[in-house]
Amino acid sequence: MGDSSPTAATKSRSLLAACLTHALHDGYTDGLYAFMPVWQVQFGLSYAALAVVRALYSATMGGLQIPADQALRAVSPRAALILSTGVASTGLLIMALPFGFAGLCVGLVVAGIGSSIQHPRGSMLVTDSYGAASRRPLGIYNFSGDLGKAVLPALVAVLLPILAWRPVLGLMAVLGSALAVALVSLAPAARVIRNAPAAAAAGRGRDGFRILTTIGALDTATRMGYLLFLPFLIHGRGGGSPSVGLALALLFIGGALGKATCGWLGERLGVVGSVMVTEAATALLIAATLFTPLTPTLILLPLLGIVLNGTSSVLYGTVPELCDGDTGRAFAVFYTSVIGSGGLAPILYGAIADHSNQTIGVLASAATAVLIAPLVLALRPHLRGPTVGSCKRSV
């Protein structure tokens, strides 16, 4: 089937629609961390129970990525993004209503269902619109998620001392509804159908992809485990809700910078060298934040964000090299693995902290980064040979 290439204006609107949706949904995802200390007090939750509650959203979002992508392939980008944003906003609205702990849990699941649609459909919209020239637009799309992670958690933390947590969630739901209305004029009403790429040979790329996916899962586990404890680390140093919001914003701003920095590092050190460096730095900086007062901790957080989040850009860019011909499905599997890990791993770290203390829980997340070293060494042979199938090396 031939191409039906969109105009430059249509491409720009499509990219803007995907970026705004990505920013909102990633802002929803990480903005929930600012609510956790409040929920812990109001509902009497342990660290492990709090992680389970958080996982209702993240595990739902991660587990439904592939089914949502398959179910909505025939749906227009406009309908998919509006549905995604509308369902996620409805979930936040349910959480904002006075339905108690059950309402909170149901709302998190509904919001997770909505956000499960966004990643595969937003990525597909950008890829369909730009075709072979989609690498830079996809980078802009990924970066927009980090902007959402930086802005919405900070906004939530600023509003929490002024308003109760339920009205703050209500305002977030209103923001999503406003975006859903805007998407009517931004997102295209029909998909751009392009020629399907030739299938790539499986070979050793399949084994390498399994290792890469495991590394991605552990890298995400480290990040999400640390994020579970960060608000409590800040409170333990005398910081209030505004300080928590500032800490999260600094970490996520560093993460956004890390995407560019670690991409540059990957070009010079290669996948193995750059991942080894970033994971070692991650472990050291996580441990350092256990022993620094509030102000030095805030200073360290952007540096930690660079390596904590930047590694993912190196891993993400390696997926095409190890794909088996269906790059879209490979990314969906990779997303499912890392998001699922992000939802489940904090439960383990929370249980560790409940049975020991917060410091041990944080050190467990740092130790996970160290565990990546032997895996990335095992990945080396899969990166050295000739190109796997028709998928070119991208890092």
mmCIF file of C-alpha atoms in Angstrom:
data_model
loop_
_atom_site.group_PDB
_atom_site.id
_atom_site.type_symbol
_atom_site.label_atom_id
_atom_site.label_comp_id
_atom_site.label_asym_id
_atom_site.label_seq_id
_atom_site.Cartn_x
_atom_site.Cartn_y
_atom_site.Cartn_z
ATOM 1 C CA MET A 1 0.000 0.000 0.000
ATOM 2 C CA GLY A 2 1.431 3.392 -0.933
ATOM 3 C CA ASP A 3 2.134 6.395 1.209
ATOM 4 C CA SER A 4 -0.389 9.146 1.784
ATOM 5 C CA SER A 5 1.993 11.819 2.974
ATOM 6 C CA PRO A 6 0.577 14.590 5.178
ATOM 7 C CA THR A 7 1.432 18.250 4.687
ATOM 8 C CA ALA A 8 3.973 20.039 6.891
ATOM 9 C CA ALA A 9 1.158 21.759 8.805
ATOM 10 C CA THR A 10 -0.580 18.444 9.444
ATOM 11 C CA LYS A 11 2.680 16.938 10.658
ATOM 12 C CA SER A 12 3.195 19.828 13.073
ATOM 13 C CA ARG A 13 -0.336 19.561 14.444
ATOM 14 C CA SER A 14 0.022 15.808 14.841
ATOM 15 C CA LEU A 15 3.309 16.194 16.692
ATOM 16 C CA LEU A 16 1.810 18.881 18.928
ATOM 17 C CA ALA A 17 -1.185 16.664 19.704
ATOM 18 C CA ALA A 18 1.046 13.709 20.580
ATOM 19 C CA CYS A 19 3.386 15.869 22.685
ATOM 20 C CA LEU A 20 0.616 17.565 24.664
ATOM 21 C CA THR A 21 -1.007 14.214 25.364
ATOM 22 C CA HIS A 22 2.313 12.669 26.386
ATOM 23 C CA ALA A 23 3.116 15.601 28.675
ATOM 24 C CA LEU A 24 -0.274 15.419 30.393
ATOM 25 C CA HIS A 25 -0.231 11.656 30.920
ATOM 26 C CA ASP A 26 3.360 11.542 32.154
ATOM 27 C CA GLY A 27 2.517 14.478 34.402
ATOM 28 C CA TYR A 28 -0.418 12.493 35.782
ATOM 29 C CA THR A 29 1.829 9.468 36.299
ATOM 30 C CA ASP A 30 4.528 11.222 38.300
ATOM 31 C CA GLY A 31 2.260 13.844 39.878
ATOM 32 C CA LEU A 32 0.704 11.022 41.905
ATOM 33 C CA TYR A 33 3.935 10.740 43.905
ATOM 34 C CA ALA A 34 3.240 14.111 45.518
ATOM 35 C CA PHE A 35 -0.017 12.713 46.949
ATOM 36 C CA MET A 36 1.545 9.655 48.592
ATOM 37 C CA PRO A 37 2.513 11.186 51.957
ATOM 38 C CA VAL A 38 -1.038 12.575 52.240
ATOM 39 C CA TRP A 39 -2.601 9.213 51.367
ATOM 40 C CA GLN A 40 -0.322 7.404 53.798
ATOM 41 C CA VAL A 41 -1.562 9.554 56.660
ATOM 42 C CA GLN A 42 -5.227 9.661 55.666
ATOM 43 C CA PHE A 43 -5.620 5.945 54.975
ATOM 44 C CA GLY A 44 -3.014 4.586 57.435
ATOM 45 C CA LEU A 45 -0.899 2.850 54.785
ATOM 46 C CA SER A 46 2.461 1.136 55.227
ATOM 47 C CA TYR A 47 5.207 1.637 52.657
ATOM 48 C CA ALA A 48 4.353 -1.681 50.979
ATOM 49 C CA ALA A 49 0.609 -0.916 50.968
ATOM 50 C CA LEU A 50 1.330 2.510 49.521
ATOM 51 C CA ALA A 51 3.373 0.895 46.754
ATOM 52 C CA VAL A 52 0.511 -1.530 46.037
ATOM 53 C CA VAL A 53 -1.902 1.394 45.730
ATOM 54 C CA ARG A 54 0.502 3.158 43.374
ATOM 55 C CA ALA A 55 0.847 -0.046 41.352
ATOM 56 C CA LEU A 56 -2.894 -0.089 40.651
ATOM 57 C CA TYR A 57 -2.190 2.741 38.228
ATOM 58 C CA SER A 58 1.236 1.846 36.875
ATOM 59 C CA ALA A 59 0.651 -1.907 36.508
ATOM 60 C CA THR A 60 -2.668 -1.296 34.758
ATOM 61 C CA MET A 61 -1.037 1.211 32.431
ATOM 62 C CA GLY A 62 1.888 -1.115 31.677
ATOM 63 C CA GLY A 63 -0.059 -4.350 31.386
ATOM 64 C CA LEU A 64 -2.591 -2.980 28.913
ATOM 65 C CA GLN A 65 -0.149 -1.339 26.486
ATOM 66 C CA ILE A 66 -0.119 -4.198 23.960
ATOM 67 C CA PRO A 67 -3.866 -5.042 24.225
ATOM 68 C CA ALA A 68 -4.787 -1.355 23.899
ATOM 69 C CA ASP A 69 -2.550 -0.965 20.869
ATOM 70 C CA GLN A 70 -4.042 -4.045 19.194
ATOM 71 C CA ALA A 71 -7.641 -3.086 20.023
ATOM 72 C CA LEU A 72 -7.357 0.473 18.716
ATOM 73 C CA ARG A 73 -5.295 -0.008 15.535
ATOM 74 C CA ALA A 74 -8.371 0.664 13.388
ATOM 75 C CA VAL A 75 -9.329 3.778 15.397
ATOM 76 C CA SER A 76 -8.250 7.241 14.219
ATOM 77 C CA PRO A 77 -5.428 9.014 16.084
ATOM 78 C CA ARG A 78 -7.913 11.709 17.132
ATOM 79 C CA ALA A 79 -10.346 9.221 18.651
ATOM 80 C CA ALA A 80 -7.563 7.231 20.346
ATOM 81 C CA LEU A 81 -5.914 10.246 22.007
ATOM 82 C CA ILE A 82 -9.240 11.773 23.058
ATOM 83 C CA LEU A 83 -10.365 8.414 24.474
ATOM 84 C CA SER A 84 -7.067 8.005 26.305
ATOM 85 C CA THR A 85 -7.195 11.481 27.851
ATOM 86 C CA GLY A 86 -10.902 11.305 28.643
ATOM 87 C CA VAL A 87 -10.646 7.958 30.443
ATOM 88 C CA ALA A 88 -7.562 9.055 32.422
ATOM 89 C CA SER A 89 -9.302 12.297 33.456
ATOM 90 C CA THR A 90 -12.370 10.317 34.513
ATOM 91 C CA GLY A 91 -10.147 8.182 36.722
ATOM 92 C CA LEU A 92 -8.777 11.275 38.453
ATOM 93 C CA LEU A 93 -12.302 12.604 38.878
ATOM 94 C CA ILE A 94 -13.362 9.349 40.578
ATOM 95 C CA MET A 95 -10.398 9.707 42.937
ATOM 96 C CA ALA A 96 -11.411 13.306 43.674
ATOM 97 C CA LEU A 97 -14.957 12.362 44.693
ATOM 98 C CA PRO A 98 -15.669 11.372 48.327
ATOM 99 C CA PHE A 99 -15.770 7.604 47.734
ATOM 100 C CA GLY A 100 -13.133 6.769 50.333
ATOM 101 C CA PHE A 101 -10.251 4.342 49.875
ATOM 102 C CA ALA A 102 -12.238 2.188 47.432
ATOM 103 C CA GLY A 103 -12.853 5.211 45.218
ATOM 104 C CA LEU A 104 -9.142 6.005 45.257
ATOM 105 C CA CYS A 105 -8.288 2.471 44.115
ATOM 106 C CA VAL A 106 -10.973 2.362 41.403
ATOM 107 C CA GLY A 107 -9.931 5.777 40.125
ATOM 108 C CA LEU A 108 -6.288 4.704 39.864
ATOM 109 C CA VAL A 109 -7.261 1.661 37.795
ATOM 110 C CA VAL A 110 -9.479 3.729 35.469
ATOM 111 C CA ALA A 111 -6.741 6.346 35.027
ATOM 112 C CA GLY A 112 -4.251 3.560 34.285
ATOM 113 C CA ILE A 113 -6.548 2.177 31.570
ATOM 114 C CA GLY A 114 -6.674 5.593 29.925
ATOM 115 C CA SER A 115 -2.927 6.114 30.045
ATOM 116 C CA SER A 116 -2.250 2.633 28.626
ATOM 117 C CA ILE A 117 -3.599 3.873 25.288
ATOM 118 C CA GLN A 118 -1.428 6.967 25.050
ATOM 119 C CA HIS A 119 2.107 5.604 24.586
ATOM 120 C CA PRO A 120 1.538 3.204 21.664
ATOM 121 C CA ARG A 121 -0.975 5.430 19.895
ATOM 122 C CA GLY A 122 1.016 8.646 20.377
ATOM 123 C CA SER A 123 4.200 6.976 19.124
ATOM 124 C CA MET A 124 2.292 5.545 16.157
ATOM 125 C CA LEU A 125 0.879 8.988 15.293
ATOM 126 C CA VAL A 126 4.355 10.523 15.167
ATOM 127 C CA THR A 127 5.797 7.605 13.202
ATOM 128 C CA ASP A 128 2.916 7.590 10.718
ATOM 129 C CA SER A 129 3.178 11.339 10.201
ATOM 130 C CA TYR A 130 6.928 11.557 9.653
ATOM 131 C CA GLY A 131 7.785 8.117 8.272
ATOM 132 C CA ALA A 132 11.519 7.614 7.763
ATOM 133 C CA ALA A 133 12.194 11.099 9.155
ATOM 134 C CA SER A 134 10.542 10.325 12.501
ATOM 135 C CA ARG A 135 13.670 10.002 14.679
ATOM 136 C CA ARG A 136 13.874 13.680 15.700
ATOM 137 C CA PRO A 137 10.076 14.109 16.124
ATOM 138 C CA LEU A 138 10.051 10.992 18.320
ATOM 139 C CA GLY A 139 12.810 12.592 20.396
ATOM 140 C CA ILE A 140 10.637 15.692 20.819
ATOM 141 C CA TYR A 141 7.718 13.429 21.752
ATOM 142 C CA ASN A 142 9.811 11.662 24.417
ATOM 143 C CA PHE A 143 11.122 14.956 25.771
ATOM 144 C CA SER A 144 7.571 16.302 26.125
ATOM 145 C CA GLY A 145 6.860 13.566 28.641
ATOM 146 C CA ASP A 146 9.713 14.831 30.802
ATOM 147 C CA LEU A 147 8.299 18.351 30.647
ATOM 148 C CA GLY A 148 5.016 17.011 31.984
ATOM 149 C CA LYS A 149 6.881 15.158 34.727
ATOM 150 C CA ALA A 150 8.622 18.391 35.724
ATOM 151 C CA VAL A 151 5.605 20.716 35.658
ATOM 152 C CA LEU A 152 2.607 18.791 37.021
ATOM 153 C CA PRO A 153 4.229 17.309 40.180
ATOM 154 C CA ALA A 154 5.550 20.769 41.086
ATOM 155 C CA LEU A 155 2.119 22.293 40.478
ATOM 156 C CA VAL A 156 0.474 19.641 42.641
ATOM 157 C CA ALA A 157 2.935 20.200 45.470
ATOM 158 C CA VAL A 158 2.335 23.966 45.354
ATOM 159 C CA LEU A 159 -1.446 23.497 45.465
ATOM 160 C CA LEU A 160 -1.577 20.860 48.227
ATOM 161 C CA PRO A 161 -0.825 23.302 51.093
ATOM 162 C CA ILE A 162 -3.544 25.616 49.728
ATOM 163 C CA LEU A 163 -6.256 23.120 48.777
ATOM 164 C CA ALA A 164 -7.227 19.672 50.027
ATOM 165 C CA TRP A 165 -5.945 16.778 47.921
ATOM 166 C CA ARG A 166 -9.331 15.950 46.374
ATOM 167 C CA PRO A 167 -9.830 19.420 44.805
ATOM 168 C CA VAL A 168 -6.282 19.266 43.454
ATOM 169 C CA LEU A 169 -7.118 15.989 41.703
ATOM 170 C CA GLY A 170 -10.299 17.600 40.419
ATOM 171 C CA LEU A 171 -8.289 20.415 38.852
ATOM 172 C CA MET A 172 -6.008 17.866 37.187
ATOM 173 C CA ALA A 173 -9.082 16.158 35.743
ATOM 174 C CA VAL A 174 -10.331 19.506 34.391
ATOM 175 C CA LEU A 175 -6.948 20.029 32.725
ATOM 176 C CA GLY A 176 -7.304 16.680 30.988
ATOM 177 C CA SER A 177 -10.816 17.504 29.826
ATOM 178 C CA ALA A 178 -9.557 20.777 28.329
ATOM 179 C CA LEU A 179 -6.862 18.891 26.418
ATOM 180 C CA ALA A 180 -9.419 16.380 25.117
ATOM 181 C CA VAL A 181 -11.383 19.289 23.635
ATOM 182 C CA ALA A 182 -8.225 20.781 22.088
ATOM 183 C CA LEU A 183 -7.329 17.437 20.487
ATOM 184 C CA VAL A 184 -10.450 17.650 18.316
ATOM 185 C CA SER A 185 -8.745 20.312 16.176
ATOM 186 C CA LEU A 186 -5.142 19.098 16.587
ATOM 187 C CA ALA A 187 -5.132 15.334 16.024
ATOM 188 C CA PRO A 188 -5.819 13.994 12.522
ATOM 189 C CA ALA A 189 -9.098 12.201 11.923
ATOM 190 C CA ALA A 190 -7.515 9.407 9.857
ATOM 191 C CA ARG A 191 -4.309 7.377 9.976
ATOM 192 C CA VAL A 192 -1.530 7.848 7.456
ATOM 193 C CA ILE A 193 -0.863 4.377 6.018
ATOM 194 C CA ARG A 194 2.714 3.756 4.947
ATOM 195 C CA ASN A 195 4.496 0.829 3.407
ATOM 196 C CA ALA A 196 5.246 -1.882 5.952
ATOM 197 C CA PRO A 197 8.977 -2.406 6.600
ATOM 198 C CA ALA A 198 10.587 -5.628 5.517
ATOM 199 C CA ALA A 199 10.749 -8.265 8.210
ATOM 200 C CA ALA A 200 14.091 -8.670 9.914
ATOM 201 C CA ALA A 201 15.765 -11.927 10.778
ATOM 202 C CA ALA A 202 15.390 -13.003 14.374
ATOM 203 C CA GLY A 203 18.719 -14.750 15.075
ATOM 204 C CA ARG A 204 20.699 -13.611 18.045
ATOM 205 C CA GLY A 205 18.911 -10.288 18.103
ATOM 206 C CA ARG A 206 16.046 -12.030 19.892
ATOM 207 C CA ASP A 207 18.326 -13.154 22.736
ATOM 208 C CA GLY A 208 19.861 -9.712 22.885
ATOM 209 C CA PHE A 209 16.418 -8.139 23.000
ATOM 210 C CA ARG A 210 15.520 -10.292 26.022
ATOM 211 C CA ILE A 211 18.647 -9.115 27.828
ATOM 212 C CA LEU A 212 17.981 -5.509 26.831
ATOM 213 C CA THR A 213 14.399 -5.735 28.106
ATOM 214 C CA THR A 214 15.623 -7.156 31.427
ATOM 215 C CA ILE A 215 18.121 -4.309 31.755
ATOM 216 C CA GLY A 216 15.343 -1.825 31.007
ATOM 217 C CA ALA A 217 13.141 -3.394 33.678
ATOM 218 C CA LEU A 218 15.883 -3.198 36.323
ATOM 219 C CA ASP A 219 16.766 0.355 35.343
ATOM 220 C CA THR A 220 13.119 1.365 35.739
ATOM 221 C CA ALA A 221 12.871 -0.527 39.036
ATOM 222 C CA THR A 222 15.771 1.530 40.367
ATOM 223 C CA ARG A 223 14.140 4.782 39.288
ATOM 224 C CA MET A 224 10.670 4.002 40.602
ATOM 225 C CA GLY A 225 12.009 2.560 43.837
ATOM 226 C CA TYR A 226 13.896 5.755 44.558
ATOM 227 C CA LEU A 227 10.892 7.884 43.663
ATOM 228 C CA LEU A 228 8.822 5.948 46.213
ATOM 229 C CA PHE A 229 11.111 7.125 49.007
ATOM 230 C CA LEU A 230 12.106 10.599 47.748
ATOM 231 C CA PRO A 231 9.118 12.496 49.261
ATOM 232 C CA PHE A 232 9.844 10.883 52.632
ATOM 233 C CA LEU A 233 13.562 11.675 52.389
ATOM 234 C CA ILE A 234 12.675 15.326 51.839
ATOM 235 C CA HIS A 235 10.172 15.353 54.714
ATOM 236 C CA GLY A 236 12.789 13.704 56.940
ATOM 237 C CA ARG A 237 15.116 16.639 56.320
ATOM 238 C CA GLY A 238 12.490 19.169 57.345
ATOM 239 C CA GLY A 239 11.079 19.914 53.901
ATOM 240 C CA GLY A 240 7.358 20.448 53.380
ATOM 241 C CA SER A 241 5.125 19.840 50.370
ATOM 242 C CA PRO A 242 6.678 22.716 48.344
ATOM 243 C CA SER A 243 10.121 21.180 48.934
ATOM 244 C CA VAL A 244 8.823 17.806 47.749
ATOM 245 C CA GLY A 245 7.502 19.425 44.577
ATOM 246 C CA LEU A 246 10.809 21.218 44.041
ATOM 247 C CA ALA A 247 12.729 17.982 44.594
ATOM 248 C CA LEU A 248 10.620 16.095 42.076
ATOM 249 C CA ALA A 249 10.898 18.935 39.561
ATOM 250 C CA LEU A 250 14.690 19.059 39.928
ATOM 251 C CA LEU A 251 14.956 15.314 39.495
ATOM 252 C CA PHE A 252 12.741 15.295 36.403
ATOM 253 C CA ILE A 253 14.425 18.334 34.857
ATOM 254 C CA GLY A 254 17.711 16.489 35.269
ATOM 255 C CA GLY A 255 16.052 13.481 33.680
ATOM 256 C CA ALA A 256 15.020 15.511 30.653
ATOM 257 C CA LEU A 257 18.589 16.790 30.303
ATOM 258 C CA GLY A 258 19.790 13.221 30.719
ATOM 259 C CA LYS A 259 18.026 12.109 27.559
ATOM 260 C CA ALA A 260 20.246 14.404 25.485
ATOM 261 C CA THR A 261 23.367 13.959 27.607
ATOM 262 C CA CYS A 262 23.263 10.181 27.691
ATOM 263 C CA GLY A 263 22.500 10.013 23.982
ATOM 264 C CA TRP A 264 25.713 11.977 23.398
ATOM 265 C CA LEU A 265 27.517 9.705 25.869
ATOM 266 C CA GLY A 266 26.209 6.625 24.083
ATOM 267 C CA GLU A 267 27.635 7.820 20.765
ATOM 268 C CA ARG A 268 31.092 8.124 22.322
ATOM 269 C CA LEU A 269 31.246 5.252 24.808
ATOM 270 C CA GLY A 270 28.866 2.837 23.115
ATOM 271 C CA VAL A 271 25.895 1.148 24.731
ATOM 272 C CA VAL A 272 27.912 -0.967 27.177
ATOM 273 C CA GLY A 273 30.256 1.802 28.317
ATOM 274 C CA SER A 274 27.558 4.441 28.713
ATOM 275 C CA VAL A 275 25.197 2.153 30.650
ATOM 276 C CA MET A 276 28.021 1.055 32.962
ATOM 277 C CA VAL A 277 28.911 4.699 33.681
ATOM 278 C CA THR A 278 25.351 5.900 34.231
ATOM 279 C CA GLU A 279 24.324 2.977 36.448
ATOM 280 C CA ALA A 280 27.443 3.330 38.615
ATOM 281 C CA ALA A 281 26.772 7.059 38.983
ATOM 282 C CA THR A 282 23.123 6.318 39.789
ATOM 283 C CA ALA A 283 24.037 3.966 42.635
ATOM 284 C CA LEU A 284 26.578 6.405 44.104
ATOM 285 C CA LEU A 285 24.285 9.448 43.927
ATOM 286 C CA ILE A 286 21.299 7.590 45.417
ATOM 287 C CA ALA A 287 23.475 6.543 48.343
ATOM 288 C CA ALA A 288 24.805 10.099 48.687
ATOM 289 C CA THR A 289 21.305 11.566 49.122
ATOM 290 C CA LEU A 290 20.890 9.459 52.258
ATOM 291 C CA PHE A 291 23.595 11.417 54.043
ATOM 292 C CA THR A 292 23.165 15.005 52.831
ATOM 293 C CA PRO A 293 21.042 17.776 54.414
ATOM 294 C CA LEU A 294 18.097 19.266 52.514
ATOM 295 C CA THR A 295 19.913 21.894 50.436
ATOM 296 C CA PRO A 296 22.790 19.652 49.260
ATOM 297 C CA THR A 297 20.233 16.935 48.486
ATOM 298 C CA LEU A 298 18.327 19.361 46.254
ATOM 299 C CA ILE A 299 21.606 20.265 44.534
ATOM 300 C CA LEU A 300 22.387 16.587 43.871
ATOM 301 C CA LEU A 301 18.952 15.736 42.485
ATOM 302 C CA PRO A 302 19.409 17.225 38.970
ATOM 303 C CA LEU A 303 22.686 15.294 38.636
ATOM 304 C CA LEU A 304 20.970 12.144 39.839
ATOM 305 C CA GLY A 305 18.127 12.778 37.390
ATOM 306 C CA ILE A 306 20.566 12.908 34.459
ATOM 307 C CA VAL A 307 21.866 9.384 35.070
ATOM 308 C CA LEU A 308 18.699 7.961 36.650
ATOM 309 C CA ASN A 309 16.529 8.805 33.648
ATOM 310 C CA GLY A 310 19.120 9.229 30.918
ATOM 311 C CA THR A 311 20.056 5.558 30.758
ATOM 312 C CA SER A 312 16.617 4.794 29.373
ATOM 313 C CA SER A 313 17.353 6.838 26.243
ATOM 314 C CA VAL A 314 20.386 4.653 25.504
ATOM 315 C CA LEU A 315 18.352 1.472 26.038
ATOM 316 C CA TYR A 316 15.385 2.758 24.029
ATOM 317 C CA GLY A 317 17.642 3.663 21.119
ATOM 318 C CA THR A 318 19.059 0.121 21.069
ATOM 319 C CA VAL A 319 15.679 -1.560 20.518
ATOM 320 C CA PRO A 320 15.732 -1.178 16.687
ATOM 321 C CA GLU A 321 19.107 -2.939 16.491
ATOM 322 C CA LEU A 322 17.739 -5.993 18.274
ATOM 323 C CA CYS A 323 14.231 -6.125 16.831
ATOM 324 C CA ASP A 324 12.931 -9.084 14.795
ATOM 325 C CA GLY A 325 11.350 -6.995 12.044
ATOM 326 C CA ASP A 326 8.285 -5.693 13.884
ATOM 327 C CA THR A 327 9.809 -2.603 15.500
ATOM 328 C CA GLY A 328 6.449 -1.335 16.707
ATOM 329 C CA ARG A 329 5.706 -4.510 18.627
ATOM 330 C CA ALA A 330 9.277 -4.558 19.981
ATOM 331 C CA PHE A 331 8.755 -1.093 21.458
ATOM 332 C CA ALA A 332 5.375 -2.166 22.859
ATOM 333 C CA VAL A 333 6.973 -5.167 24.584
ATOM 334 C CA PHE A 334 9.803 -2.976 25.887
ATOM 335 C CA TYR A 335 7.308 -0.397 27.221
ATOM 336 C CA THR A 336 5.247 -3.131 28.869
ATOM 337 C CA SER A 337 8.294 -4.576 30.591
ATOM 338 C CA VAL A 338 9.654 -1.318 31.947
ATOM 339 C CA ILE A 339 6.282 0.081 33.019
ATOM 340 C CA GLY A 340 5.301 -3.202 34.654
ATOM 341 C CA SER A 341 8.600 -3.222 36.509
ATOM 342 C CA GLY A 342 7.995 0.350 37.596
ATOM 343 C CA GLY A 343 4.693 -0.691 39.130
ATOM 344 C CA LEU A 344 5.776 -3.917 40.809
ATOM 345 C CA ALA A 345 9.335 -3.231 41.972
ATOM 346 C CA PRO A 346 8.412 -0.489 44.499
ATOM 347 C CA ILE A 347 6.233 -3.052 46.287
ATOM 348 C CA LEU A 348 9.369 -5.078 46.961
ATOM 349 C CA TYR A 349 11.334 -2.008 48.056
ATOM 350 C CA GLY A 350 8.435 -0.919 50.256
ATOM 351 C CA ALA A 351 8.291 -4.349 51.894
ATOM 352 C CA ILE A 352 12.043 -4.202 52.491
ATOM 353 C CA ALA A 353 11.654 -0.795 54.150
ATOM 354 C CA ASP A 354 8.696 -1.986 56.250
ATOM 355 C CA HIS A 355 10.731 -4.916 57.588
ATOM 356 C CA SER A 356 13.901 -2.879 58.131
ATOM 357 C CA ASN A 357 13.891 0.875 57.603
ATOM 358 C CA GLN A 358 13.740 3.551 54.934
ATOM 359 C CA THR A 359 17.527 3.674 54.499
ATOM 360 C CA ILE A 360 17.719 -0.019 53.649
ATOM 361 C CA GLY A 361 14.886 0.415 51.149
ATOM 362 C CA VAL A 362 16.750 3.236 49.381
ATOM 363 C CA LEU A 363 19.995 1.249 49.362
ATOM 364 C CA ALA A 364 18.111 -1.685 47.803
ATOM 365 C CA SER A 365 17.153 0.531 44.884
ATOM 366 C CA ALA A 366 20.795 1.600 44.524
ATOM 367 C CA ALA A 367 21.908 -2.053 44.587
ATOM 368 C CA THR A 368 19.539 -2.799 41.694
ATOM 369 C CA ALA A 369 21.490 -0.363 39.525
ATOM 370 C CA VAL A 370 24.668 -2.261 40.370
ATOM 371 C CA LEU A 371 23.047 -5.551 39.278
ATOM 372 C CA ILE A 372 22.768 -4.189 35.728
ATOM 373 C CA ALA A 373 26.560 -4.320 35.206
ATOM 374 C CA PRO A 374 26.857 -8.088 34.487
ATOM 375 C CA LEU A 375 23.762 -7.994 32.279
ATOM 376 C CA VAL A 376 25.072 -5.187 30.098
ATOM 377 C CA LEU A 377 28.333 -7.123 29.712
ATOM 378 C CA ALA A 378 26.271 -10.110 28.545
ATOM 379 C CA LEU A 379 24.611 -7.811 26.015
ATOM 380 C CA ARG A 380 27.950 -6.858 24.417
ATOM 381 C CA PRO A 381 28.217 -9.832 21.974
ATOM 382 C CA HIS A 382 24.779 -9.059 20.575
ATOM 383 C CA LEU A 383 25.863 -5.500 19.752
ATOM 384 C CA ARG A 384 29.186 -6.259 18.104
ATOM 385 C CA GLY A 385 28.233 -8.423 15.151
ATOM 386 C CA PRO A 386 26.730 -7.339 11.865
ATOM 387 C CA THR A 387 23.448 -5.522 11.780
ATOM 388 C CA VAL A 388 20.556 -7.676 12.922
ATOM 389 C CA GLY A 389 18.252 -8.113 9.949
ATOM 390 C CA SER A 390 17.193 -4.789 8.496
ATOM 391 C CA CYS A 391 17.231 -2.900 11.787
ATOM 392 C CA LYS A 392 20.113 -0.443 11.864
ATOM 393 C CA ARG A 393 22.045 0.464 14.933
ATOM 394 C CA SER A 394 20.694 3.692 16.384
ATOM 395 C CA VAL A 395 22.978 4.471 19.271
#
